[in-house]
Coordinates of C-alpha atoms in Angstrom, one line a residue:
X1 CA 55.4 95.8 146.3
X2 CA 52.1 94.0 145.6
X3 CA 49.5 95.2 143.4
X4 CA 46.1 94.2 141.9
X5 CA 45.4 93.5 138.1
X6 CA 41.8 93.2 137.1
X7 CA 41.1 89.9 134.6
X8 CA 38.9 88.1 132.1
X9 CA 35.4 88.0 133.6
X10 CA 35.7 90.1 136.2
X11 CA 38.0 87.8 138.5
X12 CA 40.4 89.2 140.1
X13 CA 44.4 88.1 140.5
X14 CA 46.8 89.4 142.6
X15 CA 50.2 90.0 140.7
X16 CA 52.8 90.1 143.0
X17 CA 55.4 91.9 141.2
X18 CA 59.0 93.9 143.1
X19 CA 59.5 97.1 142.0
X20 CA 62.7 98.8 142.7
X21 CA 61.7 102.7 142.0
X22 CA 65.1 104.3 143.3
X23 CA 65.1 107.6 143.8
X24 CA 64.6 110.8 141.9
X25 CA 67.7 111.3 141.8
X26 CA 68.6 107.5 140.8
X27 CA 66.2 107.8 137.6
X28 CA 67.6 111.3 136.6
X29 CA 70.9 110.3 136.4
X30 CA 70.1 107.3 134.5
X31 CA 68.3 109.3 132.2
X32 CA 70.8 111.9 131.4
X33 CA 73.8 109.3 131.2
X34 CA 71.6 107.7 128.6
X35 CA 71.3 111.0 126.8
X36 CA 74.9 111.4 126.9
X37 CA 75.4 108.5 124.9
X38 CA 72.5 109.7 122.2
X39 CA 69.9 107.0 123.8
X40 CA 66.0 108.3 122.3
X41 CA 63.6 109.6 124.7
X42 CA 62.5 106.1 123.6
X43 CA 65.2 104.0 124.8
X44 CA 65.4 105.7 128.3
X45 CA 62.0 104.9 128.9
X46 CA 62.4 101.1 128.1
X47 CA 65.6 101.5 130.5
X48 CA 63.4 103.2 133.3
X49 CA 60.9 100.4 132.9
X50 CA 63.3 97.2 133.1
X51 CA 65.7 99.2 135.9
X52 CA 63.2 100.9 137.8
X53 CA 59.7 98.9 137.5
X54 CA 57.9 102.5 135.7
X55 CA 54.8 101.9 134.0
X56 CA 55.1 103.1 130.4
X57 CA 52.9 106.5 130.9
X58 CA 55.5 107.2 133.9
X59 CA 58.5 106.0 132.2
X60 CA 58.0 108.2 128.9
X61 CA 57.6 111.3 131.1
X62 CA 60.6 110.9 133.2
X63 CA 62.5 109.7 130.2
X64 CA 62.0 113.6 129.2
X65 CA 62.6 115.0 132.5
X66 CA 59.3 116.7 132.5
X67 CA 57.2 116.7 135.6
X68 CA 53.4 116.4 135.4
X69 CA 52.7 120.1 135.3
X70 CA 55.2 120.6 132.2
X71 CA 52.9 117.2 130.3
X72 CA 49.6 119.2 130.9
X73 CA 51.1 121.9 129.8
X74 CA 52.4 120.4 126.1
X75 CA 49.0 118.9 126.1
X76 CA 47.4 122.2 126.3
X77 CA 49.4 124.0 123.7
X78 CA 49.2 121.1 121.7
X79 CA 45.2 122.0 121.7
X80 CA 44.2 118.6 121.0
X81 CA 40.5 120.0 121.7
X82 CA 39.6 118.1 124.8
X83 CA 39.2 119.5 128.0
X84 CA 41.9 121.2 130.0
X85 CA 44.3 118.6 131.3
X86 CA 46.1 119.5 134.5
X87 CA 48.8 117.6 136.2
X88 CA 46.5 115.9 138.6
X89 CA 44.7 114.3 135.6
X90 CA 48.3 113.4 134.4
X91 CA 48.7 111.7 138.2
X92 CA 45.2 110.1 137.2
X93 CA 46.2 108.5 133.8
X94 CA 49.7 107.1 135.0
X95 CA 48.2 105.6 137.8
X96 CA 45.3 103.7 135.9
X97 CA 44.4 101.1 136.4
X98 CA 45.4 100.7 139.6
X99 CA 43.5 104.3 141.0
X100 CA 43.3 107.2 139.2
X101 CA 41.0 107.3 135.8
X102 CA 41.7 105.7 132.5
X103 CA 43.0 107.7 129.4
X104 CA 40.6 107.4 126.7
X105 CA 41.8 106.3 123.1
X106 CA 42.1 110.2 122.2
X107 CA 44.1 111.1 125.8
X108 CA 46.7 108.1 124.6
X109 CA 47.3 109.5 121.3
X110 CA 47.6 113.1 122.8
X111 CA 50.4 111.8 125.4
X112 CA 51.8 110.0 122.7
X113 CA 52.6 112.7 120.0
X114 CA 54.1 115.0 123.4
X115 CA 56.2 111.8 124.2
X116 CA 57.2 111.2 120.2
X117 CA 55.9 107.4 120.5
X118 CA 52.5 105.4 119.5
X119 CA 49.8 105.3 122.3
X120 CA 50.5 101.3 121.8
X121 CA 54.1 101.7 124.0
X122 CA 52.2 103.6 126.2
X123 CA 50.3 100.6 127.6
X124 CA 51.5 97.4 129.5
X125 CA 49.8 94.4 130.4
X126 CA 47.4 95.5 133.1
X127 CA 46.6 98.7 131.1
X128 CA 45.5 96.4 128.2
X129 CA 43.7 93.9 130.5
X130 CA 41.4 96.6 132.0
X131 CA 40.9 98.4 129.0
X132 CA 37.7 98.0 126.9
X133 CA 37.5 95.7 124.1
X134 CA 37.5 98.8 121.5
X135 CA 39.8 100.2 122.6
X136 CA 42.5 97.5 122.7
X137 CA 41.3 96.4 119.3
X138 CA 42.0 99.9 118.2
X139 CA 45.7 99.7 119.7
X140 CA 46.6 95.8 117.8
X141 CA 44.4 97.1 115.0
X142 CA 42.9 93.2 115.6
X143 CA 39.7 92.1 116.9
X144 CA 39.9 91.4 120.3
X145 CA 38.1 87.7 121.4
X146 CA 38.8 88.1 125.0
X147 CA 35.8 88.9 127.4
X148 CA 36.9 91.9 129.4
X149 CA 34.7 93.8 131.2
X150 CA 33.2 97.4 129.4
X151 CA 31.2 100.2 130.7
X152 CA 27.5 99.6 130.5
X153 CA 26.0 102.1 128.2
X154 CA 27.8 101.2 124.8
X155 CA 29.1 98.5 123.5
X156 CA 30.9 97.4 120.2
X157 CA 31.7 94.1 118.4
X158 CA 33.7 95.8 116.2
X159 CA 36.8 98.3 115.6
X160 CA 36.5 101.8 115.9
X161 CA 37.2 102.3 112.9
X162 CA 34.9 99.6 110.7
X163 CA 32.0 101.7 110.2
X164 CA 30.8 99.0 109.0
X165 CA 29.0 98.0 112.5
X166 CA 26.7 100.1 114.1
X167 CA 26.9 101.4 117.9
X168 CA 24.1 99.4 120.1
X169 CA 22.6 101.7 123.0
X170 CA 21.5 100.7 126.2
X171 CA 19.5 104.0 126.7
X172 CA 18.4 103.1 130.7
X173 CA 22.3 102.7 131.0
X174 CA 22.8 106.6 130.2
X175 CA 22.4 109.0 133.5
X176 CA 22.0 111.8 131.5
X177 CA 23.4 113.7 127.7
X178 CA 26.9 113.8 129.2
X179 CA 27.1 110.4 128.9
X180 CA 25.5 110.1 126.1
X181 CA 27.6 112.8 124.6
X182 CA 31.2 111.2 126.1
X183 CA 30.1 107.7 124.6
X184 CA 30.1 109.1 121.4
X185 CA 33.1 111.0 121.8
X186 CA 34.7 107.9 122.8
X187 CA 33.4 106.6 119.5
X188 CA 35.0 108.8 117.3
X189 CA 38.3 109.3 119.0
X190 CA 38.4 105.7 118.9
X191 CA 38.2 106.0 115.3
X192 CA 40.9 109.0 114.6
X193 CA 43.0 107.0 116.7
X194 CA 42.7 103.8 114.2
X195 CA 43.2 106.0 111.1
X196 CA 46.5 107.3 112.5
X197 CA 47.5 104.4 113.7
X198 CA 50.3 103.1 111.7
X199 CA 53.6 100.2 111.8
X200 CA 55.7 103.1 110.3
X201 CA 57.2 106.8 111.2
X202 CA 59.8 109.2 110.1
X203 CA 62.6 107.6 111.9
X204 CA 62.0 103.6 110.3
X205 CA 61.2 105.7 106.6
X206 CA 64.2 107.2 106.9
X207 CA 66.4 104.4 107.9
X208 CA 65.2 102.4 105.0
X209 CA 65.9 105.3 102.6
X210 CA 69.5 105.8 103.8
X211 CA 70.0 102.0 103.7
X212 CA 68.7 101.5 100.6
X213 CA 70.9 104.2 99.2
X214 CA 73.9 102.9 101.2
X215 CA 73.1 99.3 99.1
X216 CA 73.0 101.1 95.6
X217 CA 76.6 102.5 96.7
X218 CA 78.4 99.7 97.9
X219 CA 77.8 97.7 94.9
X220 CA 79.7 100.1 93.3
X221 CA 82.7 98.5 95.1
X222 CA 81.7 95.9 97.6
X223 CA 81.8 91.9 96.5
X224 CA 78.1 91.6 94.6
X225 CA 77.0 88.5 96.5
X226 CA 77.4 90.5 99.6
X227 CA 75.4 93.7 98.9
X228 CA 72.7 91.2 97.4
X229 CA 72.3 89.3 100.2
X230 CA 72.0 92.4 102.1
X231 CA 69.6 94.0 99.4
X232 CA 67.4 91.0 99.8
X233 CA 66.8 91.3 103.7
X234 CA 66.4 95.2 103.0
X235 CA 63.9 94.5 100.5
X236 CA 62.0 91.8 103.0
X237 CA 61.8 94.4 105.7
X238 CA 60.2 97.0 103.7
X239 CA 57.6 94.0 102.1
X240 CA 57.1 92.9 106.0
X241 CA 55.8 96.6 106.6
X242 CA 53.7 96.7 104.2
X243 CA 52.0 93.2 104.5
X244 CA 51.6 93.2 108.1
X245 CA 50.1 96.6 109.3
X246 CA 48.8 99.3 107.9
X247 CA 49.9 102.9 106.7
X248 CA 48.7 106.3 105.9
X249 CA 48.5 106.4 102.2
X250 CA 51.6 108.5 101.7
X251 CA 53.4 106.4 104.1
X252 CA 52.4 103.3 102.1
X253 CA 53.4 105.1 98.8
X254 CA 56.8 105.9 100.3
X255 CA 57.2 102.7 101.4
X256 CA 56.1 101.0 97.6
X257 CA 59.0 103.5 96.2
X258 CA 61.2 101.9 98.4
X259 CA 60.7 98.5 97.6
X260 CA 60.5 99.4 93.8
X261 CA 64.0 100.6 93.7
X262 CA 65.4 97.7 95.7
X263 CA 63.5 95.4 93.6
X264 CA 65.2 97.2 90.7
X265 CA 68.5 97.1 92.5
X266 CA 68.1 93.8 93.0
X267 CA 67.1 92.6 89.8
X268 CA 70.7 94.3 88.2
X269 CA 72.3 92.8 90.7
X270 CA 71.0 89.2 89.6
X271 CA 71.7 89.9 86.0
X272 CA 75.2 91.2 86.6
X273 CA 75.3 87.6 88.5
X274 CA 74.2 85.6 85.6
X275 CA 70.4 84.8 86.8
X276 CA 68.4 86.2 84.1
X277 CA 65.2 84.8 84.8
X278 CA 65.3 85.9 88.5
X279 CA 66.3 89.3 87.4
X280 CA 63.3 89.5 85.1
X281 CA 61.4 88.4 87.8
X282 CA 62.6 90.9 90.6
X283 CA 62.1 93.9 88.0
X284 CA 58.7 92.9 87.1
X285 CA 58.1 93.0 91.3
X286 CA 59.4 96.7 90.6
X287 CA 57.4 97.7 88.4
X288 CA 53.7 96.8 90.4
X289 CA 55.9 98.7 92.8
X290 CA 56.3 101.6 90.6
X291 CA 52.9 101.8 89.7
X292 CA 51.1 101.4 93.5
X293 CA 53.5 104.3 94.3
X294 CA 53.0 106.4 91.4
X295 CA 56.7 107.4 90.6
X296 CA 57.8 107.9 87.2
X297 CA 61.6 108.3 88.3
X298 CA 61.4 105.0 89.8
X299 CA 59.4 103.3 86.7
X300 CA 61.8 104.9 84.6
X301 CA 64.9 103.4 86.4
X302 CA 62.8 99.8 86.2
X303 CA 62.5 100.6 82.7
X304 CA 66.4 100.8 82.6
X305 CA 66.8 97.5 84.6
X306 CA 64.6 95.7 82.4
X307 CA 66.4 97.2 79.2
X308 CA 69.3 95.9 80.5
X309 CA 68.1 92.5 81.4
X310 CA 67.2 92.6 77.6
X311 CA 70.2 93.6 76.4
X312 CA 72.0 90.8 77.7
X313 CA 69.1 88.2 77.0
X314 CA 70.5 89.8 73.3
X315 CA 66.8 90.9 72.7
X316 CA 68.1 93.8 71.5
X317 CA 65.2 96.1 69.6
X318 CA 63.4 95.3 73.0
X319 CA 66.2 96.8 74.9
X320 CA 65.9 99.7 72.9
X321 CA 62.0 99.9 73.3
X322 CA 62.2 99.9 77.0
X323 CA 65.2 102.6 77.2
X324 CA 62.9 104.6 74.8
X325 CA 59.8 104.3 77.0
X326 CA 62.0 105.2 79.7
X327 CA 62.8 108.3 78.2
X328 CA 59.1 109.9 77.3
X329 CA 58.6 109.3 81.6
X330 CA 60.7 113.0 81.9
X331 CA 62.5 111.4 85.0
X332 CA 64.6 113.4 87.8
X333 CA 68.0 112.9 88.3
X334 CA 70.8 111.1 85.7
X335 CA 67.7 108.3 84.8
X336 CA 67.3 109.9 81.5
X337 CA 71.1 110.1 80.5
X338 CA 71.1 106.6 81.3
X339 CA 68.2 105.2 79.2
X340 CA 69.3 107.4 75.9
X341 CA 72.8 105.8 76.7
X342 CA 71.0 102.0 77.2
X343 CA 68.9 102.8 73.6
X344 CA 72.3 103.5 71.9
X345 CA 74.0 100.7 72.8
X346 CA 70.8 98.3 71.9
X347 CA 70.6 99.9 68.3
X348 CA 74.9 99.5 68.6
X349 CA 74.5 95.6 68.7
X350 CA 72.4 95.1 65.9
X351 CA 74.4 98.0 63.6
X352 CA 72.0 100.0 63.5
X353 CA 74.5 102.8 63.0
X354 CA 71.9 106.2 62.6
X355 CA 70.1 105.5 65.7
X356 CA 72.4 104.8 67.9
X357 CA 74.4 108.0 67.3
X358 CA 70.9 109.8 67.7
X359 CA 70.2 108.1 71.0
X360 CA 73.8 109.0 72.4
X361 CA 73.4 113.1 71.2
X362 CA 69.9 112.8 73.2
X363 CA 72.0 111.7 76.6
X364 CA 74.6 114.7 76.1
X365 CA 71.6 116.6 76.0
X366 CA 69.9 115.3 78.9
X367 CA 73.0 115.5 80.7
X368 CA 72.7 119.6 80.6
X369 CA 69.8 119.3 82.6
X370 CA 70.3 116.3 85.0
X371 CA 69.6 116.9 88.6
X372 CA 70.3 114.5 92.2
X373 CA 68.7 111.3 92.1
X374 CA 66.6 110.1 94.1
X375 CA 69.1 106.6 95.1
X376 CA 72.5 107.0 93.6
X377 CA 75.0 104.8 93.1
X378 CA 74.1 102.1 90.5
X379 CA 71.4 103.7 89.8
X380 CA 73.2 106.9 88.5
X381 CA 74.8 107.6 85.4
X382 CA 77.6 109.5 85.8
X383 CA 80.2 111.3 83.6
X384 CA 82.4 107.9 83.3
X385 CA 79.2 105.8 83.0
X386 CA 77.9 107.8 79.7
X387 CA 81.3 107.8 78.2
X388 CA 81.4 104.1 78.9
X389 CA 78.5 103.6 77.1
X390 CA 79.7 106.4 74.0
X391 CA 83.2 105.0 73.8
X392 CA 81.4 101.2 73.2
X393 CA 78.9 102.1 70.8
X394 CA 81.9 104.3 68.7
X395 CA 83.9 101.1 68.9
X396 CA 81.2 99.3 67.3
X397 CA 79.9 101.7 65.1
X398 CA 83.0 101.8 63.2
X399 CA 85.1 104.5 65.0
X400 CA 87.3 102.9 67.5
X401 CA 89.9 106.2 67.4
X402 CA 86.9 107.3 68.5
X403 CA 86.2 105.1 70.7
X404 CA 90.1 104.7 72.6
X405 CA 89.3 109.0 73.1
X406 CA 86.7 108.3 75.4
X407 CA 88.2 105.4 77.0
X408 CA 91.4 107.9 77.8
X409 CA 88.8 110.4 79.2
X410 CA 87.0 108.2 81.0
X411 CA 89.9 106.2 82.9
X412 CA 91.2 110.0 83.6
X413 CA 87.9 110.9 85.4
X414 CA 87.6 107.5 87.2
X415 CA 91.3 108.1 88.9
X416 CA 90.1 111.3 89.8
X417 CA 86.9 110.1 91.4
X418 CA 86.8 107.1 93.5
X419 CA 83.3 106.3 93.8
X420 CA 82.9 104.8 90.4
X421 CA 82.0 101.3 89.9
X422 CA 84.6 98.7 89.5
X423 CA 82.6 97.6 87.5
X424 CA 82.1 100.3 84.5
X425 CA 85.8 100.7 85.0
X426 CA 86.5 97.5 84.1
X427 CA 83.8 97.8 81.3
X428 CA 85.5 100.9 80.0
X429 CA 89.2 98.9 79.9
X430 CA 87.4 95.6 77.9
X431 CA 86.0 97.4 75.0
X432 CA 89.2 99.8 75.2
X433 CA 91.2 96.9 74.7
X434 CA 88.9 95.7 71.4
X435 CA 89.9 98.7 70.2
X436 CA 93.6 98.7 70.3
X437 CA 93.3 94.9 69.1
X438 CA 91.4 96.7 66.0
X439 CA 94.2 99.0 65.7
X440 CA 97.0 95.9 65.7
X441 CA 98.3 97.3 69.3
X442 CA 98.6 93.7 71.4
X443 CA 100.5 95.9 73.7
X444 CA 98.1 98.7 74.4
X445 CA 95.3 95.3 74.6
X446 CA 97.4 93.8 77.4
X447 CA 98.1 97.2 79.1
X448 CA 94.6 98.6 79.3
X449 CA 93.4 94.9 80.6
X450 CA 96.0 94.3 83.0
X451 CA 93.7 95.8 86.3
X452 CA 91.3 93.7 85.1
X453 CA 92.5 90.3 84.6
X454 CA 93.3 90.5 89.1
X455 CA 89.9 91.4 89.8
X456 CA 89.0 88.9 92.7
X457 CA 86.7 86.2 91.6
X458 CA 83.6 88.2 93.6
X459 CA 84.0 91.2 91.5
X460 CA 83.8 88.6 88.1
X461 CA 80.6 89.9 87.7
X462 CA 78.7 88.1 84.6
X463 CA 78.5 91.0 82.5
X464 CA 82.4 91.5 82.5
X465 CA 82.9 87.5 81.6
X466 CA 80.9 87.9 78.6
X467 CA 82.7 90.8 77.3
X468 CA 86.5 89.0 78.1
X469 CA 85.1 85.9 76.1
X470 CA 84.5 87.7 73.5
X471 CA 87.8 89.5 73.7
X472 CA 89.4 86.2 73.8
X473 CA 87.4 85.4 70.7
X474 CA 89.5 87.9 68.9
X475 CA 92.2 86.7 69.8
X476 CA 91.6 83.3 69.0
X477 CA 90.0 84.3 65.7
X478 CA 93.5 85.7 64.7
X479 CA 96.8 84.1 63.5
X480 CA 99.0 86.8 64.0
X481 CA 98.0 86.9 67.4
X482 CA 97.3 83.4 68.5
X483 CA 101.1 82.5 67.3
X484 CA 102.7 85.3 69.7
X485 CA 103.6 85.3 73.0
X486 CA 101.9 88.0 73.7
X487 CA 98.7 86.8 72.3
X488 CA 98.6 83.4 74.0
X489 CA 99.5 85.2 77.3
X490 CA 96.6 87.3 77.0
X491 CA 94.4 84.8 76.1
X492 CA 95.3 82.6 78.8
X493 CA 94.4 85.5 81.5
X494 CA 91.6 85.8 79.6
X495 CA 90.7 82.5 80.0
X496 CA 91.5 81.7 83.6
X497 CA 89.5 85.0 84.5
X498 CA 86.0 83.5 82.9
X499 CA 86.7 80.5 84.8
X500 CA 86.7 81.8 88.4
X501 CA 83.2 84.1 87.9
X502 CA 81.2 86.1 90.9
X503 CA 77.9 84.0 89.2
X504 CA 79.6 80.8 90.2
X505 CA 78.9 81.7 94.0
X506 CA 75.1 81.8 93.6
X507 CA 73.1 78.5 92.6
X508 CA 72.1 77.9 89.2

């Protein structure tokens, strides 16, 4: 059918659009196969809108199966403070602009907490082409240059919500205090719609927390230029949010926590890749996070990224000052096992014998009272992770008896729980074989390494090159060893493993 849309200036078009309503029945059993399937009240009311021709006030009722009666009534309990709304006022606001009246600012955000949606879907074209300038300003949160007609006694060049312009009165415009009253009501409805309006909810918050937990996890196992990549976009979706709408202030602060830790995920990532510098970068990015959002878990897990950037940058008494700072945050979770582990094996590379032995008793005690962090995953220390990090500072302390025990216990654990990192594992089995090279035991070397030396080239990561390097150092270094079969066999693997690396599939 045909139907009239008011326009700029007060022209008027005629928009001949075909609308296909169906029946009742047609709708309802559109809408409950789509509940069958699990579609949102959402999602059924973009499907009653495409299928059927609704206009979003209509569709979002009948996406709930309530009639108009049962809308006034949730808008009465909801005592949003504004008169009594029946279902005939319901009729009135679906039908706008077209007959009926138009739903102020403050009716739209009423409907749109019932409905579960902003009062922005509940508009279409020729709702936002006859609404006032305010008011559509308020919905884009934009100002609004187009010259659509407004009612007569106020009028605004600004949004609702900038105080920072004053209301102009046309007093011979106002028939009596009612208007003068409503005007003003319209004002400051206008204005509590702005300051809830917001680009985020529950639903997008918690989809980026799951994700973003669901990155720190895969690493553990998936190829590490694939959870990147996929770390990045995460990351550009939550900076997106934030740069191009606006938040409540603990939405915002949720949303900066979020983008700290993938920042921080991200920087380990490009470490264990063999990009330094853009891991430095990334984990400074994490830190302004850390600190717009408040968190000290999360600055203290930044803290452990960038000790471990420094640690490999062989900066090593600044590896140990950042684990330390870490540590006076009192973070939730496993963060503080982790950074008295990261400050033992700094002090580990430069001998220092006494602190590192100190730092490693202050994670066991930490680990008495660690709790559930907040991401998981890589950025967790677990049982096998701390006795990686005990076992290698033992080997290079001077105990590698020592140091073999944990290994043993470790490797034990791992088989026993699947969800550790390839990575640590393959950590664990490096220094593991320094040991039994230590202890004259080529055998127990090439044993213990043997898982590693298959890794696929994508789980190379940059970390574990160094470390086989160095074990084929050793054996290099050594004339018993370099003469024997054994010994060149090893050091061959050892070889052709550093030369096929996960960094080589990034850019330099």
């Amino acid at each position: 059918m045909a139907y009239r849309g008011q326009h700029d200036a007060g022209s008027e078009v005629v928009m001949a659009v075909s609308r296909t309503t169906g029946t009742k029945a047609d709708r309802d059993q559109v809408r409950q196969t789509l509940a069958g399937f699990g579609a949102t009240p959402a999602a059924i009311a973009t499907e009653l809108q495409r299928r059927f021709g609704l206009r979003p006030r209509d569709a979002f009722r009948q996406a709930h199966g309530w009639t108009q009666d049962v809308v006034a009534a949730h808008l009465n309990a909801a005592g949003t403070g504004s008169a009594t709304f029946t279902g005939a006022r319901i009729s009135d606001y679906e039908r706008w602009p077209f007959g009926g009246r138009r739903p102020t600012l403050a009716a739209l955000t009423a409907l749109a907490e019932v409905f579960g949606t902003t009062p922005a879907c509940l508009v279409d074209l020729d709702d936002l082409a006859a609404m006032p300038d305010a008011d559509r300003a308020v919905l884009h949160a934009a100002p609004i240059t187009a010259a659509v007609p407004t009612s007569p006694p106020v009028t605004s060049t600004r949004l609702a919500g900038d105080t920072g312009g004053g209301m102009r009165w046309d007093l011979g415009g106002l028939l009596d205090e009612t208007e003068l009253v409503i005007a003003v009501t319209e004002r400051t409805a206008g204005f509590g719609a702005w300051a809830e309006s917001s680009n985020v909810g529950p639903m997008t918050l918690d989809d980026i927390a799951s994700s973003t937990r669901r990155v720190a996890v895969d690493y553990l196992s998936h190829p590490p230029v694939v959870v990147y990549a996929r770390a990045g976009l995460l990351a550009d979706r939550v900076f997106r949010l934030l740069q191009t709408g606006r938040q409540r202030p603990d939405q915002a602060r949720e949303l900066y926590t979020w983008a700290g830790y993938l920042c921080a995920l991200l920087a380990w990532m490009a470490g264990d890749l063999g990009h330094p510098a853009a891991a430095e970068s990334q984990a400074r990015t994490a830190w302004m996070c850390a600190e717009l959002a408040g968190d000290n878990t999360l600055r203290a897990w930044v803290l452990s990224t960038t000790s471990k950037i420094y640690l490999w940058d062989r900066r090593y008494e600044e590896a140990a000052a950042a684990a330390a700072r870490g540590l006076t945050l009192t973070p939730s979770g496993t963060a503080a096992v982790m950074l008295a582990c990261q400050e033992a094996d700094a002090w580990a590379e430069i001998g220092a014998e006494g602190p590192a032995r100190t730092a490693l008793a202050q994670a066991q005690e930490a680990r008495q009272s660690a709790g559930v962090d907040p991401v998981g995953g890589l950025l967790a220390c677990g049982t096998v992770r701390q006795h990686n990090y005990a076992g290698s500072v033992l080997l290079r302390t001077g105990n590698p008896a020592g140091a073999i025990d944990h290994a043993d216990q470790a490797l034990a654990e791992a088989a026993r729980t699947p969800a550790v990192a390839y990575g640590t594992i393959a950590q664990i089995r490096i220094w593991a074989a320094t040991a039994h090279l230590g202890a004259d035991s080529i055998d127990g070397a090439a044993q213990v390494l043997a898982p590693v030396l298959v890794l696929p080239s994508e789980q190379r990561l940059d970390t574990l090159v160094r470390r086989l390097r160095d074990v084929g150092r050793l054996v290099a270094a050594r004339p018993d060893l370099r003469s024997s079969v054994q010994g060149r066999t090893l050091h061959a693997a050892v070889t052709e493993f550093c030369a096929a690396s996960a960094a080589r599939q990034l850019p330099a």
